[in-house]
């Protein structure tokens, strides 16, 4: 194969574990608590180790990256942590009691659905 990269001929490879790893980040016990959902945006409260809380948004950017971003009152969204790439569509549905239903579509893959536990810290 002269002049052609092997990855171009095979196409983009999907990582089957990336979906599960993104969910695991969100479901860390005592870390994130549901604030609200708005279609394709999830708003959560982050409880850090020092007991401070800050609001975060989980959303898809124009490049198809599902990311978690800190929300600042004065400066809007600041910084981000990429969770999953090649996302083409996403929908969050609040089911109550800190549980949300996630429907997500990635390039060349069928729709995936799961429940995400965002109950946060006990008693909060």
Short mmCIF file of N, CA and C in Angstrom, two decimals:
data_model
loop_
_atom_site.label_atom_id
_atom_site.label_comp_id
_atom_site.label_asym_id
_atom_site.label_seq_id
_atom_site.Cartn_x
_atom_site.Cartn_y
_atom_site.Cartn_z
N UNK A 1 0.84 -1.17 0.00
CA UNK A 1 0.00 0.00 0.00
C UNK A 1 0.88 1.24 0.00
N UNK A 2 1.11 1.74 -1.12
CA UNK A 2 1.99 2.87 -1.27
C UNK A 2 1.21 4.18 -1.10
N UNK A 3 1.63 5.03 -0.14
CA UNK A 3 1.03 6.34 0.04
C UNK A 3 -0.31 6.35 0.77
N UNK A 4 -0.79 5.21 1.23
CA UNK A 4 -2.07 5.17 1.94
C UNK A 4 -1.85 4.64 3.34
N UNK A 5 -2.34 5.37 4.27
CA UNK A 5 -2.21 4.98 5.67
C UNK A 5 -3.22 3.88 5.97
N UNK A 6 -2.82 2.87 6.73
CA UNK A 6 -3.71 1.75 7.06
C UNK A 6 -4.98 2.21 7.80
N UNK A 7 -4.87 3.22 8.66
CA UNK A 7 -6.04 3.66 9.41
C UNK A 7 -7.08 4.29 8.50
N UNK A 8 -6.65 4.87 7.41
CA UNK A 8 -7.62 5.45 6.47
C UNK A 8 -8.41 4.37 5.76
N UNK A 9 -7.78 3.27 5.44
CA UNK A 9 -8.49 2.21 4.72
C UNK A 9 -9.42 1.41 5.63
N UNK A 10 -9.11 1.35 6.92
CA UNK A 10 -9.97 0.63 7.87
C UNK A 10 -11.10 1.48 8.40
N UNK A 11 -10.95 2.78 8.37
CA UNK A 11 -11.96 3.66 8.93
C UNK A 11 -11.72 3.89 10.41
N UNK A 12 -12.58 4.66 11.00
CA UNK A 12 -12.44 5.01 12.41
C UNK A 12 -12.84 3.82 13.27
N UNK A 13 -11.99 3.49 14.22
CA UNK A 13 -12.27 2.38 15.12
C UNK A 13 -12.98 2.90 16.37
N UNK A 14 -14.01 2.22 16.82
CA UNK A 14 -14.74 2.59 18.03
C UNK A 14 -14.17 1.83 19.21
N UNK A 15 -14.06 2.50 20.33
CA UNK A 15 -13.60 1.88 21.55
C UNK A 15 -14.83 1.46 22.35
N UNK A 16 -15.11 0.15 22.46
CA UNK A 16 -16.32 -0.29 23.15
C UNK A 16 -16.32 0.04 24.64
N UNK A 17 -15.17 0.27 25.24
CA UNK A 17 -15.11 0.59 26.66
C UNK A 17 -15.32 2.08 26.94
N UNK A 18 -15.16 2.93 25.95
CA UNK A 18 -15.27 4.37 26.16
C UNK A 18 -16.64 4.76 26.69
N UNK A 19 -17.70 4.13 26.19
CA UNK A 19 -19.07 4.40 26.65
C UNK A 19 -19.19 4.11 28.14
N UNK A 20 -18.70 2.95 28.57
CA UNK A 20 -18.78 2.56 29.97
C UNK A 20 -17.93 3.46 30.87
N UNK A 21 -16.77 3.86 30.38
CA UNK A 21 -15.90 4.72 31.16
C UNK A 21 -16.52 6.10 31.37
N UNK A 22 -17.21 6.62 30.38
CA UNK A 22 -17.88 7.92 30.51
C UNK A 22 -18.96 7.85 31.58
N UNK A 23 -19.74 6.76 31.60
CA UNK A 23 -20.79 6.59 32.60
C UNK A 23 -20.16 6.46 34.00
N UNK A 24 -19.06 5.71 34.10
CA UNK A 24 -18.39 5.54 35.39
C UNK A 24 -17.90 6.86 35.96
N UNK A 25 -17.43 7.75 35.11
CA UNK A 25 -16.99 9.07 35.58
C UNK A 25 -18.15 9.81 36.23
N UNK A 26 -19.32 9.76 35.61
CA UNK A 26 -20.50 10.47 36.13
C UNK A 26 -21.07 9.83 37.39
N UNK A 27 -20.92 8.52 37.52
CA UNK A 27 -21.54 7.80 38.64
C UNK A 27 -20.61 7.58 39.83
N UNK A 28 -19.53 8.32 39.91
CA UNK A 28 -18.64 8.15 41.07
C UNK A 28 -19.42 8.44 42.35
N UNK A 29 -19.45 7.49 43.28
CA UNK A 29 -20.25 7.64 44.50
C UNK A 29 -19.93 8.92 45.27
N UNK A 30 -20.99 9.68 45.57
CA UNK A 30 -20.85 10.90 46.36
C UNK A 30 -20.24 12.09 45.64
N UNK A 31 -19.96 11.97 44.35
CA UNK A 31 -19.26 13.04 43.63
C UNK A 31 -20.22 14.02 42.96
N UNK A 32 -21.16 13.52 42.16
CA UNK A 32 -22.03 14.40 41.39
C UNK A 32 -23.49 14.23 41.79
N UNK A 33 -24.21 15.35 41.82
CA UNK A 33 -25.62 15.35 42.18
C UNK A 33 -26.39 16.08 41.09
N UNK A 34 -27.52 15.51 40.68
CA UNK A 34 -28.35 16.09 39.64
C UNK A 34 -28.92 17.44 40.09
N UNK A 35 -28.83 18.43 39.21
CA UNK A 35 -29.48 19.72 39.41
C UNK A 35 -30.69 19.80 38.49
N UNK A 36 -30.45 19.60 37.18
CA UNK A 36 -31.55 19.62 36.21
C UNK A 36 -31.06 19.09 34.86
N UNK A 37 -32.02 18.76 34.00
CA UNK A 37 -31.72 18.39 32.62
C UNK A 37 -32.45 19.37 31.71
N UNK A 38 -31.91 19.56 30.53
CA UNK A 38 -32.54 20.41 29.52
C UNK A 38 -32.24 19.83 28.15
N UNK A 39 -32.94 18.75 27.80
CA UNK A 39 -32.75 18.12 26.49
C UNK A 39 -31.38 17.51 26.33
N UNK A 40 -30.47 18.25 25.68
CA UNK A 40 -29.14 17.70 25.41
C UNK A 40 -28.08 18.19 26.42
N UNK A 41 -28.52 18.86 27.49
CA UNK A 41 -27.59 19.35 28.51
C UNK A 41 -27.99 18.80 29.88
N UNK A 42 -27.00 18.32 30.60
CA UNK A 42 -27.18 17.84 31.97
C UNK A 42 -26.44 18.81 32.89
N UNK A 43 -27.11 19.29 33.93
CA UNK A 43 -26.47 20.17 34.91
C UNK A 43 -26.36 19.40 36.22
N UNK A 44 -25.14 19.33 36.75
CA UNK A 44 -24.87 18.58 37.97
C UNK A 44 -24.10 19.46 38.95
N UNK A 45 -24.15 19.06 40.22
CA UNK A 45 -23.39 19.73 41.26
C UNK A 45 -22.22 18.81 41.60
N UNK A 46 -21.02 19.38 41.59
CA UNK A 46 -19.80 18.64 41.89
C UNK A 46 -19.45 18.87 43.35
N UNK A 47 -19.32 17.78 44.11
CA UNK A 47 -18.91 17.84 45.51
C UNK A 47 -17.44 17.44 45.56
N UNK A 48 -16.54 18.42 45.78
CA UNK A 48 -15.13 18.06 45.80
C UNK A 48 -14.70 17.55 47.18
N UNK A 49 -13.46 17.14 47.29
CA UNK A 49 -12.96 16.53 48.53
C UNK A 49 -12.92 17.51 49.70
N UNK A 50 -12.88 18.80 49.41
CA UNK A 50 -12.83 19.80 50.47
C UNK A 50 -14.23 20.25 50.90
N UNK A 51 -15.26 19.64 50.32
CA UNK A 51 -16.63 19.97 50.69
C UNK A 51 -17.22 21.12 49.89
N UNK A 52 -16.44 21.67 48.97
CA UNK A 52 -16.95 22.76 48.13
C UNK A 52 -17.85 22.17 47.04
N UNK A 53 -18.80 22.99 46.59
CA UNK A 53 -19.69 22.57 45.52
C UNK A 53 -19.59 23.56 44.37
N UNK A 54 -19.65 23.04 43.15
CA UNK A 54 -19.69 23.91 41.98
C UNK A 54 -20.57 23.26 40.93
N UNK A 55 -21.17 24.09 40.12
CA UNK A 55 -22.07 23.59 39.09
C UNK A 55 -21.26 23.22 37.85
N UNK A 56 -21.64 22.09 37.25
CA UNK A 56 -21.00 21.59 36.03
C UNK A 56 -22.08 21.30 35.00
N UNK A 57 -21.71 21.38 33.73
CA UNK A 57 -22.62 21.00 32.65
C UNK A 57 -21.97 19.86 31.87
N UNK A 58 -22.80 18.90 31.48
CA UNK A 58 -22.36 17.82 30.60
C UNK A 58 -23.09 18.04 29.30
N UNK A 59 -22.33 18.31 28.23
CA UNK A 59 -22.94 18.66 26.95
C UNK A 59 -22.05 18.23 25.79
N UNK A 60 -22.61 18.26 24.60
CA UNK A 60 -21.89 17.88 23.39
C UNK A 60 -21.48 19.16 22.67
N UNK A 61 -20.21 19.23 22.24
CA UNK A 61 -19.77 20.41 21.52
C UNK A 61 -19.95 20.22 20.01
N UNK A 62 -19.58 21.22 19.24
CA UNK A 62 -19.77 21.20 17.78
C UNK A 62 -18.93 20.14 17.08
N UNK A 63 -17.88 19.65 17.75
CA UNK A 63 -17.01 18.63 17.18
C UNK A 63 -17.45 17.22 17.54
N UNK A 64 -18.58 17.08 18.26
CA UNK A 64 -19.08 15.76 18.62
C UNK A 64 -18.41 15.16 19.84
N UNK A 65 -17.89 16.01 20.72
CA UNK A 65 -17.26 15.53 21.95
C UNK A 65 -18.21 15.79 23.11
N UNK A 66 -18.54 14.73 23.84
CA UNK A 66 -19.32 14.88 25.06
C UNK A 66 -18.34 15.30 26.13
N UNK A 67 -18.61 16.45 26.77
CA UNK A 67 -17.66 16.96 27.74
C UNK A 67 -18.35 17.47 28.99
N UNK A 68 -17.59 17.50 30.07
CA UNK A 68 -18.05 18.05 31.34
C UNK A 68 -17.32 19.37 31.51
N UNK A 69 -18.08 20.45 31.73
CA UNK A 69 -17.47 21.77 31.84
C UNK A 69 -17.92 22.47 33.11
N UNK A 70 -17.00 23.19 33.74
CA UNK A 70 -17.31 23.98 34.93
C UNK A 70 -18.07 25.23 34.51
N UNK A 71 -19.06 25.61 35.31
CA UNK A 71 -19.84 26.81 35.03
C UNK A 71 -19.47 27.86 36.06
N UNK A 72 -19.04 29.02 35.56
CA UNK A 72 -18.70 30.14 36.43
C UNK A 72 -19.79 31.20 36.30
N UNK A 73 -20.19 31.76 37.42
CA UNK A 73 -21.23 32.79 37.41
C UNK A 73 -20.79 33.99 36.56
N UNK A 74 -19.53 34.39 36.68
CA UNK A 74 -19.04 35.57 35.99
C UNK A 74 -18.58 35.32 34.56
N UNK A 75 -18.08 34.13 34.29
CA UNK A 75 -17.43 33.89 33.00
C UNK A 75 -18.06 32.79 32.16
N UNK A 76 -19.22 32.30 32.52
CA UNK A 76 -19.86 31.23 31.75
C UNK A 76 -19.12 29.92 31.93
N UNK A 77 -19.00 29.15 30.85
CA UNK A 77 -18.33 27.84 30.91
C UNK A 77 -16.82 28.04 30.87
N UNK A 78 -16.13 27.39 31.81
CA UNK A 78 -14.68 27.48 31.89
C UNK A 78 -14.08 26.09 31.93
N UNK A 79 -13.14 25.83 31.04
CA UNK A 79 -12.46 24.55 31.04
C UNK A 79 -13.41 23.39 30.79
N UNK A 80 -12.86 22.25 30.44
CA UNK A 80 -13.71 21.09 30.24
C UNK A 80 -12.90 19.81 30.32
N UNK A 81 -13.63 18.72 30.55
CA UNK A 81 -13.06 17.38 30.64
C UNK A 81 -13.79 16.53 29.59
N UNK A 82 -13.10 16.07 28.54
CA UNK A 82 -13.78 15.26 27.52
C UNK A 82 -14.15 13.88 28.07
N UNK A 83 -15.39 13.46 27.82
CA UNK A 83 -15.87 12.17 28.29
C UNK A 83 -15.96 11.13 27.18
N UNK A 84 -16.43 11.55 25.99
CA UNK A 84 -16.68 10.60 24.90
C UNK A 84 -16.62 11.33 23.57
N UNK A 85 -15.99 10.73 22.59
CA UNK A 85 -15.85 11.34 21.25
C UNK A 85 -16.83 10.71 20.26
N UNK A 86 -16.95 11.35 19.11
CA UNK A 86 -17.78 10.88 17.99
C UNK A 86 -19.26 10.76 18.37
N UNK A 87 -19.74 11.67 19.21
CA UNK A 87 -21.15 11.69 19.60
C UNK A 87 -21.91 12.50 18.56
N UNK A 88 -23.01 11.95 18.08
CA UNK A 88 -23.82 12.66 17.08
C UNK A 88 -25.12 13.19 17.65
N UNK A 89 -25.63 12.58 18.72
CA UNK A 89 -26.87 13.05 19.36
C UNK A 89 -26.91 12.55 20.80
N UNK A 90 -27.57 13.35 21.64
CA UNK A 90 -27.67 12.98 23.06
C UNK A 90 -28.97 13.55 23.61
N UNK A 91 -29.55 12.82 24.57
CA UNK A 91 -30.76 13.31 25.25
C UNK A 91 -30.75 12.81 26.69
N UNK A 92 -30.97 13.74 27.63
CA UNK A 92 -31.06 13.43 29.05
C UNK A 92 -32.50 13.57 29.49
N UNK A 93 -32.99 12.64 30.31
CA UNK A 93 -34.36 12.72 30.84
C UNK A 93 -34.31 12.48 32.35
N UNK A 94 -34.81 13.45 33.11
CA UNK A 94 -34.85 13.34 34.57
C UNK A 94 -35.98 12.40 34.97
N UNK A 95 -35.64 11.31 35.65
CA UNK A 95 -36.64 10.34 36.09
C UNK A 95 -37.01 10.54 37.56
N UNK A 96 -36.42 11.52 38.21
CA UNK A 96 -36.70 11.79 39.61
C UNK A 96 -35.73 11.09 40.54
N UNK A 97 -35.61 11.61 41.75
CA UNK A 97 -34.77 11.03 42.80
C UNK A 97 -33.30 10.92 42.40
N UNK A 98 -32.82 11.83 41.54
CA UNK A 98 -31.41 11.84 41.16
C UNK A 98 -31.00 10.85 40.10
N UNK A 99 -31.97 10.25 39.42
CA UNK A 99 -31.67 9.29 38.36
C UNK A 99 -32.09 9.90 37.01
N UNK A 100 -31.20 9.82 36.03
CA UNK A 100 -31.51 10.31 34.69
C UNK A 100 -31.36 9.19 33.67
N UNK A 101 -32.15 9.28 32.63
CA UNK A 101 -32.05 8.34 31.52
C UNK A 101 -31.22 9.03 30.43
N UNK A 102 -30.19 8.37 29.98
CA UNK A 102 -29.31 8.88 28.94
C UNK A 102 -29.53 8.10 27.66
N UNK A 103 -29.85 8.82 26.58
CA UNK A 103 -29.90 8.23 25.24
C UNK A 103 -28.80 8.90 24.44
N UNK A 104 -27.91 8.10 23.84
CA UNK A 104 -26.75 8.64 23.16
C UNK A 104 -26.50 7.89 21.86
N UNK A 105 -26.13 8.65 20.84
CA UNK A 105 -25.81 8.07 19.53
C UNK A 105 -24.39 8.48 19.17
N UNK A 106 -23.58 7.50 18.80
CA UNK A 106 -22.23 7.75 18.30
C UNK A 106 -22.17 7.37 16.84
N UNK A 107 -21.20 7.94 16.13
CA UNK A 107 -21.02 7.65 14.71
C UNK A 107 -20.94 6.14 14.48
N UNK A 108 -21.66 5.66 13.50
CA UNK A 108 -21.63 4.26 13.06
C UNK A 108 -22.05 3.25 14.13
N UNK A 109 -22.74 3.69 15.17
CA UNK A 109 -23.22 2.79 16.21
C UNK A 109 -24.71 3.04 16.43
N UNK A 110 -25.43 2.02 16.92
CA UNK A 110 -26.86 2.23 17.23
C UNK A 110 -27.02 3.11 18.47
N UNK A 111 -28.24 3.60 18.68
CA UNK A 111 -28.56 4.36 19.88
C UNK A 111 -28.26 3.49 21.10
N UNK A 112 -27.79 4.10 22.16
CA UNK A 112 -27.56 3.40 23.44
C UNK A 112 -28.36 4.13 24.51
N UNK A 113 -28.88 3.36 25.46
CA UNK A 113 -29.64 3.91 26.57
C UNK A 113 -29.13 3.32 27.88
N UNK A 114 -29.13 4.14 28.90
CA UNK A 114 -28.78 3.65 30.23
C UNK A 114 -29.33 4.61 31.27
N UNK A 115 -29.43 4.14 32.50
CA UNK A 115 -29.80 4.99 33.61
C UNK A 115 -28.52 5.41 34.32
N UNK A 116 -28.47 6.68 34.71
CA UNK A 116 -27.28 7.22 35.38
C UNK A 116 -27.71 7.70 36.77
N UNK A 117 -27.02 7.19 37.79
CA UNK A 117 -27.32 7.52 39.19
C UNK A 117 -26.53 8.77 39.59
N UNK A 118 -27.26 9.87 39.79
CA UNK A 118 -26.64 11.14 40.18
C UNK A 118 -27.23 11.65 41.49
N UNK A 119 -27.31 10.75 42.47
CA UNK A 119 -27.89 11.12 43.75
C UNK A 119 -26.95 11.91 44.64
N UNK A 120 -25.67 11.91 44.30
CA UNK A 120 -24.71 12.71 45.05
C UNK A 120 -24.45 12.20 46.45
N UNK A 121 -24.19 13.14 47.35
CA UNK A 121 -23.85 12.83 48.72
C UNK A 121 -25.12 12.52 49.50
N UNK A 122 -25.08 11.50 50.34
CA UNK A 122 -26.26 11.16 51.16
C UNK A 122 -26.65 12.32 52.04
N UNK A 123 -27.95 12.57 52.09
CA UNK A 123 -28.45 13.63 52.94
C UNK A 123 -28.38 15.01 52.32
N UNK A 124 -27.93 15.12 51.08
CA UNK A 124 -27.82 16.44 50.45
C UNK A 124 -28.98 16.70 49.53
#
